[in-house]
Short mmCIF file of N, CA and C in Angstrom, two decimals:
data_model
loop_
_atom_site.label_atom_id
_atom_site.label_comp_id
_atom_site.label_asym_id
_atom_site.label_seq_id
_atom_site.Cartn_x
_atom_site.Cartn_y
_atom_site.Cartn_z
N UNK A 115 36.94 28.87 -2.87
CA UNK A 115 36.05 27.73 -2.69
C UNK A 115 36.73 26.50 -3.27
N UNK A 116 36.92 25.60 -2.28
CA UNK A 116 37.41 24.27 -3.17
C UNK A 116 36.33 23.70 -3.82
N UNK A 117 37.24 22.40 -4.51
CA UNK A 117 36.12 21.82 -5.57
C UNK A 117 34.90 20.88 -4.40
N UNK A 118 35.86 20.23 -3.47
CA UNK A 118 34.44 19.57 -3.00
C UNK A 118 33.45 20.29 -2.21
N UNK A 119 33.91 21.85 -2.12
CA UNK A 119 32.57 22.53 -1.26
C UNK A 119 31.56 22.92 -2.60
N UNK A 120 32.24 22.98 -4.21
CA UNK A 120 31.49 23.10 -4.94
C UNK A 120 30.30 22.11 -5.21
N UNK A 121 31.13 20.85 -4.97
CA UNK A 121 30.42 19.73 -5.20
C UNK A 121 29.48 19.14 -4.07
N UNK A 122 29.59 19.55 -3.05
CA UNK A 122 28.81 19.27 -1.84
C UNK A 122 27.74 20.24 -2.08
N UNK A 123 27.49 21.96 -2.79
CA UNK A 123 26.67 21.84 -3.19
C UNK A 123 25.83 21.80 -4.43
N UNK A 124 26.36 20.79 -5.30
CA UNK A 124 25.82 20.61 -6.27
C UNK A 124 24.42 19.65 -5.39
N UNK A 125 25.36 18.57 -4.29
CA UNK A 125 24.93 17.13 -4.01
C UNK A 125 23.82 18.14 -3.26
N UNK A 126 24.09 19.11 -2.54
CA UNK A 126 22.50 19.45 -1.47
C UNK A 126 21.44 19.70 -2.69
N UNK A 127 21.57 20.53 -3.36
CA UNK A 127 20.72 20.49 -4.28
C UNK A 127 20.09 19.34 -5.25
N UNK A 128 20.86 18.46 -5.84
CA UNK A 128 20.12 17.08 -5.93
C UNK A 128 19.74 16.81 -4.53
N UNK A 129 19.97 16.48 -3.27
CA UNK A 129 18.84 16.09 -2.16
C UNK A 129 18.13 16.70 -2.32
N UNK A 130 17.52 17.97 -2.06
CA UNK A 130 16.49 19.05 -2.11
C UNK A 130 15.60 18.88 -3.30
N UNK A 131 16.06 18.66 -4.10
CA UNK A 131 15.11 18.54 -6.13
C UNK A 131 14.52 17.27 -5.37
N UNK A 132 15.21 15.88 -4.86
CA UNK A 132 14.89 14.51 -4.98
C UNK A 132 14.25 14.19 -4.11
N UNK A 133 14.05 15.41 -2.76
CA UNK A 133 12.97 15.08 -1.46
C UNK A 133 11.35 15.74 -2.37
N UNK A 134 11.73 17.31 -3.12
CA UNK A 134 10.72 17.44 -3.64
C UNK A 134 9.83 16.46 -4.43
N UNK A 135 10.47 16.15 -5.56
CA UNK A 135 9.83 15.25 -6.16
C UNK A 135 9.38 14.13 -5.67
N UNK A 136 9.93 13.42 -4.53
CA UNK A 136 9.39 12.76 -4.32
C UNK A 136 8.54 12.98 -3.31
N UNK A 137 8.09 14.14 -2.52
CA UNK A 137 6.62 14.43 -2.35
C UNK A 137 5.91 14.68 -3.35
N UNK A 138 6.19 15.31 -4.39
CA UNK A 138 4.97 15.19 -5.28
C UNK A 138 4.84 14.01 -5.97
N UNK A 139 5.72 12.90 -6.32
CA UNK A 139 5.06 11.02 -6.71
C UNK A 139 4.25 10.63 -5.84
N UNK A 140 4.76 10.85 -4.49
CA UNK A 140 3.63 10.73 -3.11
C UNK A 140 2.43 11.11 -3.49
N UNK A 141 2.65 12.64 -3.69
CA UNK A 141 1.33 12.72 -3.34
C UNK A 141 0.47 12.41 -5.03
N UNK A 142 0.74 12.19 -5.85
CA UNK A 142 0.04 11.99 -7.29
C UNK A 142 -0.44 10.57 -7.00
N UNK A 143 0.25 9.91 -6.66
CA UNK A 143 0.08 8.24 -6.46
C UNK A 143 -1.00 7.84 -5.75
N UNK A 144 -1.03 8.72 -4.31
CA UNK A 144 -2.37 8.89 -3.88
C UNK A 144 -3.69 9.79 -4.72
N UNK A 145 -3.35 10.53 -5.16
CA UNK A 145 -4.86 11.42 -5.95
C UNK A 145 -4.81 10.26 -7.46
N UNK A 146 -4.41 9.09 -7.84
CA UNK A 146 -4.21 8.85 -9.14
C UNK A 146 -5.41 7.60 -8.80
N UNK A 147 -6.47 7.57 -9.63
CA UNK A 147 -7.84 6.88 -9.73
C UNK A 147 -7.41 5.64 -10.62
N UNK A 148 -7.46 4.45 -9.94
CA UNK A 148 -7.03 3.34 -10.59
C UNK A 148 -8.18 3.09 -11.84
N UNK A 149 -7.87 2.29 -12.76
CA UNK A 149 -8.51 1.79 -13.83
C UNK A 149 -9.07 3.46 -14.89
N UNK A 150 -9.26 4.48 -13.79
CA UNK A 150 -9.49 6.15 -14.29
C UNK A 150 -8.51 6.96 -14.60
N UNK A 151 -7.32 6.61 -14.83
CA UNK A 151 -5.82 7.17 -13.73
C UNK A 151 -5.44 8.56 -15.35
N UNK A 152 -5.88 9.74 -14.96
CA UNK A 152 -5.26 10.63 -15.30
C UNK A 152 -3.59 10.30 -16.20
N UNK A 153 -3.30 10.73 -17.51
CA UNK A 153 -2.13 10.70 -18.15
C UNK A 153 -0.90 11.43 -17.82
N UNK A 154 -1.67 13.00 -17.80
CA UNK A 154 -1.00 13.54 -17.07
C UNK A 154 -0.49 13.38 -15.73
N UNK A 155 -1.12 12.93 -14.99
CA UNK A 155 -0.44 12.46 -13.43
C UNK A 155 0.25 11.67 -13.57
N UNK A 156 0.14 10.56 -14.57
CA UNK A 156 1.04 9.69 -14.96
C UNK A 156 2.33 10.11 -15.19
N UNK A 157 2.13 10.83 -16.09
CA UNK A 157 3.53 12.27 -16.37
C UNK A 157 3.99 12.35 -15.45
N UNK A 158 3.57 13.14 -14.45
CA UNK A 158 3.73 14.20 -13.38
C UNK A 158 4.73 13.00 -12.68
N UNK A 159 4.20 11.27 -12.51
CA UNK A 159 5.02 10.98 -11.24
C UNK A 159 6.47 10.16 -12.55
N UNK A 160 6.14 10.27 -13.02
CA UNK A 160 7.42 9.33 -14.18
C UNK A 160 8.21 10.69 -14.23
N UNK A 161 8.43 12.08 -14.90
CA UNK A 161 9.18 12.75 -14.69
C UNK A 161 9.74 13.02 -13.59
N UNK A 162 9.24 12.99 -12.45
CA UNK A 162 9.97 13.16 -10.84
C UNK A 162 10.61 12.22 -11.28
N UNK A 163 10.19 10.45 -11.15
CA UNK A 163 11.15 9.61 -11.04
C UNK A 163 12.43 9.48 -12.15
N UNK A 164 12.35 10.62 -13.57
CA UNK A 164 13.37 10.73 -14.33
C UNK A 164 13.93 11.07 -13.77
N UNK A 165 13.28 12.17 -13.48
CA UNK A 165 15.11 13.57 -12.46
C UNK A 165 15.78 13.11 -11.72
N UNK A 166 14.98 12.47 -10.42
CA UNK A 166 15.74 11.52 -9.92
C UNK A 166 16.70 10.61 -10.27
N UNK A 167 16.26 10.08 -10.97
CA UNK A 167 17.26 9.32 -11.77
C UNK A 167 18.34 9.63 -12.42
N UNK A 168 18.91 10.68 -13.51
CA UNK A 168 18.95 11.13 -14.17
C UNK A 168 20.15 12.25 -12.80
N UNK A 169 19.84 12.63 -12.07
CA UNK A 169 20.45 13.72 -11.19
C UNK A 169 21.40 12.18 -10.41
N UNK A 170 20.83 11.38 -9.63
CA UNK A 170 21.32 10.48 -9.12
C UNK A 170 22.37 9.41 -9.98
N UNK A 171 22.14 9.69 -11.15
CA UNK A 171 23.08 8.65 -12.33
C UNK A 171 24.99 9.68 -12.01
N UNK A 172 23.76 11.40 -12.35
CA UNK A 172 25.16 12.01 -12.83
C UNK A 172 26.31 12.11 -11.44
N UNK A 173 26.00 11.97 -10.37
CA UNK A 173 26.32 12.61 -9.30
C UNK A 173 27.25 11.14 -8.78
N UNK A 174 26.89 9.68 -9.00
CA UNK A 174 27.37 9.01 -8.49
C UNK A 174 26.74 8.20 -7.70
N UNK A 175 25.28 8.16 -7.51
CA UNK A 175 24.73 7.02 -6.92
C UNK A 175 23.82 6.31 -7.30
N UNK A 176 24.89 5.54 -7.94
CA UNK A 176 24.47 4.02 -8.43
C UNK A 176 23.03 3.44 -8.31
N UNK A 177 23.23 2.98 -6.49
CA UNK A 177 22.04 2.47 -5.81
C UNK A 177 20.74 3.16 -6.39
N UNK A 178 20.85 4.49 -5.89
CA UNK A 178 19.24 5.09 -6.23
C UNK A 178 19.14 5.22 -7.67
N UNK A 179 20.03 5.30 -8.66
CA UNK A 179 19.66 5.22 -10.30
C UNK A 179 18.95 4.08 -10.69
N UNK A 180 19.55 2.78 -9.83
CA UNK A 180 18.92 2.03 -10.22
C UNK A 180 17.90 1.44 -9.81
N UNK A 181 17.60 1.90 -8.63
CA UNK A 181 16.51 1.62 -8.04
C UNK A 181 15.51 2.29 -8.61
N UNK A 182 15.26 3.29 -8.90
CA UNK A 182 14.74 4.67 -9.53
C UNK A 182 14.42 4.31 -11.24
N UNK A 183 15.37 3.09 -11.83
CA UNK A 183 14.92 2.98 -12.83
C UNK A 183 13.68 2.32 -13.10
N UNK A 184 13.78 1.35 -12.13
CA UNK A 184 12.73 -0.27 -11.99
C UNK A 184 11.39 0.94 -11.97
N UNK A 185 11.16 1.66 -11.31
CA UNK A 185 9.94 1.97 -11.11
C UNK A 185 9.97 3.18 -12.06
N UNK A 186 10.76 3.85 -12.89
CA UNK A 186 10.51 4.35 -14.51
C UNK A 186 10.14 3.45 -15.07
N UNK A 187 10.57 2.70 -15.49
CA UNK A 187 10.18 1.16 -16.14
C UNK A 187 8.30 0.72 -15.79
N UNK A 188 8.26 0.80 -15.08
CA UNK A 188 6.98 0.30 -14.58
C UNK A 188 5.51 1.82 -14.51
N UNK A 189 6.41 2.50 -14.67
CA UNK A 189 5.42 4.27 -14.91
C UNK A 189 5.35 4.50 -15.82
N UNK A 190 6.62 3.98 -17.50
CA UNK A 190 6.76 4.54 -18.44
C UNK A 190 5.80 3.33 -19.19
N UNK A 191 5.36 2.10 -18.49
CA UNK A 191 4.64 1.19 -19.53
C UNK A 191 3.24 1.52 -18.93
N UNK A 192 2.76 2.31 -17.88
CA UNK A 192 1.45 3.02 -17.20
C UNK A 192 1.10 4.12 -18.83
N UNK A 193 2.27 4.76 -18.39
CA UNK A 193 2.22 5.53 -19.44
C UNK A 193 1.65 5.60 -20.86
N UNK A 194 2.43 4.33 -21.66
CA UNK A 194 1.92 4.15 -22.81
C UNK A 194 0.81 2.78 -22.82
N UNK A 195 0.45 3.32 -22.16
CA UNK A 195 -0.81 1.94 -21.83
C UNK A 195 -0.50 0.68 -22.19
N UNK A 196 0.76 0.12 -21.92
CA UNK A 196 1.05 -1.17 -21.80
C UNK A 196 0.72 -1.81 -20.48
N UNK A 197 0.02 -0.85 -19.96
CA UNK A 197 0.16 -1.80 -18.09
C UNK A 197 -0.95 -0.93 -17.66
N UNK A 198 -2.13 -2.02 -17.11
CA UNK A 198 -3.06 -0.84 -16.30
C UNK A 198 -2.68 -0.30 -15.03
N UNK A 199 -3.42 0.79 -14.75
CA UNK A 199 -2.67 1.20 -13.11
C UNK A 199 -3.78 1.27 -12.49
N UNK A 200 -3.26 -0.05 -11.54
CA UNK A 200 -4.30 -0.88 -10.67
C UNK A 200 -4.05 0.02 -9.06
N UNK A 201 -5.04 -0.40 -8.21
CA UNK A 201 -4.41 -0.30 -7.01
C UNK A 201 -3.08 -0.94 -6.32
N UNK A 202 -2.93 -1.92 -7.24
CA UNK A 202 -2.09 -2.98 -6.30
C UNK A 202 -0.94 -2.31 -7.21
N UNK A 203 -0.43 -1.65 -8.34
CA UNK A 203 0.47 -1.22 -8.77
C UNK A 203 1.08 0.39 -8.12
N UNK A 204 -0.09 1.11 -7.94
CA UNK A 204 0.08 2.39 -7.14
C UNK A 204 0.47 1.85 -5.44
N UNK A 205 0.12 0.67 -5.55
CA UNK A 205 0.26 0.84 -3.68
C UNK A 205 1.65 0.06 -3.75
N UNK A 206 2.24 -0.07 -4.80
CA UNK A 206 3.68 -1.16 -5.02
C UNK A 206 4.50 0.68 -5.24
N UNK A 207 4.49 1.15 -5.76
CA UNK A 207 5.00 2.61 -6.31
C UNK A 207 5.09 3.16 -4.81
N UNK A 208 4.13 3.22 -4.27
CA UNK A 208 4.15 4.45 -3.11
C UNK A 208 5.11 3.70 -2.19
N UNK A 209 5.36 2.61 -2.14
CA UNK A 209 6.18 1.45 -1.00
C UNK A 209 7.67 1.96 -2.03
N UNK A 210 7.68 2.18 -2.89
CA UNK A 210 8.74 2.42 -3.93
C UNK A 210 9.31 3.83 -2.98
N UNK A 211 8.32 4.53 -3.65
CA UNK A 211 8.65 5.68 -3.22
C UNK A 211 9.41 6.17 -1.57
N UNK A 212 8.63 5.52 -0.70
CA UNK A 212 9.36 5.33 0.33
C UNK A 212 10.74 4.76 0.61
N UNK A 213 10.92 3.71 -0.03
CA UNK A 213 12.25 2.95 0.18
C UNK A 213 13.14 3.59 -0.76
N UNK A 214 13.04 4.74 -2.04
CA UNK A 214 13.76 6.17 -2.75
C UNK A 214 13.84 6.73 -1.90
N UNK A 215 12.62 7.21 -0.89
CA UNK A 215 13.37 8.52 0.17
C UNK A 215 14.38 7.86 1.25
N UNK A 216 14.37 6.31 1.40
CA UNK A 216 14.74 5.97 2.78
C UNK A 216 16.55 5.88 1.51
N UNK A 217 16.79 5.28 0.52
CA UNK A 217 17.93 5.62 -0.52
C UNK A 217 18.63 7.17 -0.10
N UNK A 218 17.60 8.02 -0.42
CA UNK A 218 18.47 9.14 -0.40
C UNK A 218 18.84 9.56 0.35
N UNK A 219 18.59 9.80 1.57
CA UNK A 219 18.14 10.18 3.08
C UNK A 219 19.79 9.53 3.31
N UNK A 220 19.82 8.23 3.17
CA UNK A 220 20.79 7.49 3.39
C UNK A 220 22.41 8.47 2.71
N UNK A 221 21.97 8.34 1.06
CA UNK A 221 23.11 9.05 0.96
C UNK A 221 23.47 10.70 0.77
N UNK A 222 22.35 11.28 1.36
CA UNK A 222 22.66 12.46 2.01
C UNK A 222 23.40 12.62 3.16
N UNK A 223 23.01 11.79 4.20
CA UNK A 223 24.04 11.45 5.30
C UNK A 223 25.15 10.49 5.70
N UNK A 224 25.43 10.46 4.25
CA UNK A 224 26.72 9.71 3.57
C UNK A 224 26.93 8.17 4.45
N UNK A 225 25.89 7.52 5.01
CA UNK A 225 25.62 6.07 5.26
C UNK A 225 25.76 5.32 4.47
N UNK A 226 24.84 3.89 5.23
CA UNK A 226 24.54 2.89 4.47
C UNK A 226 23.14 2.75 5.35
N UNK A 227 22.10 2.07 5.04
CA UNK A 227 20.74 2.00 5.56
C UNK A 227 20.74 0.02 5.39
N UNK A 228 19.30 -0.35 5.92
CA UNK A 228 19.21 -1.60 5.86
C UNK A 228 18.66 -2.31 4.70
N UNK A 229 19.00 -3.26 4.26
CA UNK A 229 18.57 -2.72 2.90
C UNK A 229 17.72 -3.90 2.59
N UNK A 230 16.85 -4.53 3.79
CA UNK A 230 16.16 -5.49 3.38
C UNK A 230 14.92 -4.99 2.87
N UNK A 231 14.32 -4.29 3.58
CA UNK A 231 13.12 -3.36 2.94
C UNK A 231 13.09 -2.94 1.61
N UNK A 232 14.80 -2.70 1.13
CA UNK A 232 14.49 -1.69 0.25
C UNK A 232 14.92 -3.38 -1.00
N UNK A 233 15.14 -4.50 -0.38
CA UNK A 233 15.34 -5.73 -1.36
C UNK A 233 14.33 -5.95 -2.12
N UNK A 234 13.23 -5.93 -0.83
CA UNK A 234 12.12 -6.41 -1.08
C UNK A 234 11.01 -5.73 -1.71
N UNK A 235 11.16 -4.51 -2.18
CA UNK A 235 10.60 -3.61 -2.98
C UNK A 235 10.95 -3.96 -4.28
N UNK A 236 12.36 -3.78 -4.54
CA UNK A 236 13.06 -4.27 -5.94
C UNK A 236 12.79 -5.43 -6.26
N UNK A 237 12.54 -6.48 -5.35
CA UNK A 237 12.22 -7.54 -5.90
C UNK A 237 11.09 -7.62 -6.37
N UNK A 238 9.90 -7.23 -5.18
CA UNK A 238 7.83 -6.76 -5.92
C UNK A 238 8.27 -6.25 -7.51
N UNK A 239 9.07 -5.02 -7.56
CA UNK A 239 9.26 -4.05 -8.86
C UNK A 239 10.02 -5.20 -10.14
N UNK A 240 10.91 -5.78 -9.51
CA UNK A 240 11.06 -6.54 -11.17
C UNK A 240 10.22 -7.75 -11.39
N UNK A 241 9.68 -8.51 -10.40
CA UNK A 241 8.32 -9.38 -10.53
C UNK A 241 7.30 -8.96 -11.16
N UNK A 242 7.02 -7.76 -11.00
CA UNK A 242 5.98 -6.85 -11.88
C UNK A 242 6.06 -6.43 -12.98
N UNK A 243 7.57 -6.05 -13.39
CA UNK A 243 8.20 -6.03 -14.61
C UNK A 243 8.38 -7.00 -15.41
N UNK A 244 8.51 -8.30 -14.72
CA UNK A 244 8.71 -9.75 -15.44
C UNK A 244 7.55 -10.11 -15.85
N UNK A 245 6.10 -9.90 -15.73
CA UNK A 245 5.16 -9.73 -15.95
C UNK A 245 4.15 -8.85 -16.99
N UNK A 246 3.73 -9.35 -18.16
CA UNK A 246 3.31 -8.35 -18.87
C UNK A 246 2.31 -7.79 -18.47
N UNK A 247 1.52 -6.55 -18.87
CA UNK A 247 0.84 -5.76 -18.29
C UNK A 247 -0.16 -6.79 -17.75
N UNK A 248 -0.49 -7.59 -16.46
CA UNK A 248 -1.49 -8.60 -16.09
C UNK A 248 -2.15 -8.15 -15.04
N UNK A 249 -1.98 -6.78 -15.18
CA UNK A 249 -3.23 -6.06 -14.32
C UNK A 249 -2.59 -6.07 -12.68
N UNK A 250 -3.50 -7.01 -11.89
CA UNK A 250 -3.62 -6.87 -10.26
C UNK A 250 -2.54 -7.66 -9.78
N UNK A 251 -1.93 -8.58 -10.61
CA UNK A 251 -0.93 -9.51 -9.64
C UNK A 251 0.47 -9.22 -8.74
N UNK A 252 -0.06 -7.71 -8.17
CA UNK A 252 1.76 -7.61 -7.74
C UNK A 252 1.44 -8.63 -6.34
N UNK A 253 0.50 -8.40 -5.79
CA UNK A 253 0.65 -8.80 -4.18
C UNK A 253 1.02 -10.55 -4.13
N UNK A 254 0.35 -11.17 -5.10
CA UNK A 254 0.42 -12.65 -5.39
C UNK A 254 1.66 -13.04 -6.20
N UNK A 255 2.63 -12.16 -6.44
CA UNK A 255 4.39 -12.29 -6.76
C UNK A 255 5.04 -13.23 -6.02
N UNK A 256 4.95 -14.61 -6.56
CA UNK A 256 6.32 -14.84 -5.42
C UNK A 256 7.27 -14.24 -5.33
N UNK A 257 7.89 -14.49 -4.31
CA UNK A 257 9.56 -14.31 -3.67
C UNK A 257 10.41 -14.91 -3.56
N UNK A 258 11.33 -14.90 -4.48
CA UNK A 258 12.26 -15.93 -4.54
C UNK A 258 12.86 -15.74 -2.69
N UNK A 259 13.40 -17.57 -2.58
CA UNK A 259 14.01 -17.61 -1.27
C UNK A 259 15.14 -16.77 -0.80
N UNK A 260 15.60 -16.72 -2.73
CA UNK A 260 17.39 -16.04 -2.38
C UNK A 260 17.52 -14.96 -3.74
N UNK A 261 18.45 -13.19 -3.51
CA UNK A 261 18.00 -13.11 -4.79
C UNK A 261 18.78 -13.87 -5.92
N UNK A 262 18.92 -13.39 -6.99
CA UNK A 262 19.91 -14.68 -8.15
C UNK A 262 19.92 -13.72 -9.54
N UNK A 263 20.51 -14.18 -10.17
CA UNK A 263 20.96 -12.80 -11.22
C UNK A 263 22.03 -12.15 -11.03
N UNK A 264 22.33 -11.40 -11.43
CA UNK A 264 23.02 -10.52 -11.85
C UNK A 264 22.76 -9.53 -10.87
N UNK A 265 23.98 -8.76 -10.11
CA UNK A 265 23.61 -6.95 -9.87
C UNK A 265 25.17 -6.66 -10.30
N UNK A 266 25.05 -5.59 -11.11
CA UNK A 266 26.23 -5.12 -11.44
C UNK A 266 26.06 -3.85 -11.25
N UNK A 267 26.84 -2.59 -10.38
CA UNK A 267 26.87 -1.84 -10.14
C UNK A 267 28.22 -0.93 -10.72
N UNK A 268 27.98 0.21 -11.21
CA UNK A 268 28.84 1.42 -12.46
C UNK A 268 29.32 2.30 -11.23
N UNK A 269 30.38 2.81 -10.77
CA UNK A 269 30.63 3.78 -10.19
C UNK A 269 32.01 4.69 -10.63
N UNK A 270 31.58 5.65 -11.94
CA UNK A 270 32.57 6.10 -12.25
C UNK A 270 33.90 6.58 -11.16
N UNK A 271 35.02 6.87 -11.45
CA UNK A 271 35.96 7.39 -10.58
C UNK A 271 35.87 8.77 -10.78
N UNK A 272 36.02 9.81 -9.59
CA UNK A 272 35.48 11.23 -9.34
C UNK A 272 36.15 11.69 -10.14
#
């Protein structure tokens, strides 16, 4: 066995862990009762989005680590009740969640995808982050015209 058939399936298996989990953030995000919202479910969808993360850091893709972080970030302050979890925050997560599967999907089939959709998620997610816990305001976020900052992207050498 060479090394990259080893490593091809290390990578199926992170896809497979990272489609799971992210049916179950799916589906928690939907059963999760805003302003009522279960801790544990809270758990339930922040650990998927660790592994993810966390599997996607070690393996080499950048993109989804960091995409994957913004919305740890935003589950882990649900979490410790720095941030209520509104509807408008679960329905920002589940749009998350989608544009993670449309990430991986992508680099399972060793592409590139479009990545305005998935801009414009990251952008809702750090607007929301730039924001202290203020409850309902993701939908009323502006959008910047252009993005601006910083992206610096880590891609160790194999």
């Amino acid at each position: 066995m060479s090394n990259s058939t080893g490593m091809e399936q290390f990578h199926q298996t992170f896809f497979e862990e990272s489609f799971e989990g992210l049916d179950s953030m799916e589906s928690a995000l939907l059963a999760l009762d805003p302003g009522a919202a279960d801790p544990e479910t809270i758990n339930c969808i922040f650990r998927a989005a660790h592994s993810i993360k966390g599997g996607s850091a070690t393996f080499g893709f950048a993109e989804i680590a960091g995409f994957t972080h913004l919305m740890e970030t935003l589950l882990d302050e649900m979490r410790d009740g720095r941030r209520a979890v509104t509807r408008a925050a679960t329905d920002l997560l589940l749009r998350a969640v989608d544009s993670l599967r449309a990430l991986v999907t992508a680099a399972q089939a060793g592409g590139r995808l479009d990545e305005i959709d998935i801009e414009d998620v990251r952008t809702d997610l750090q607007a929301q982050l730039a924001r202290a816990g203020d409850g309902d305001g993701i939908a009323a976020a502006p959008r910047p015209a252009a993005a601006c900052g910083w992206r610096i992207d880590f891609q160790p050498h194999p």
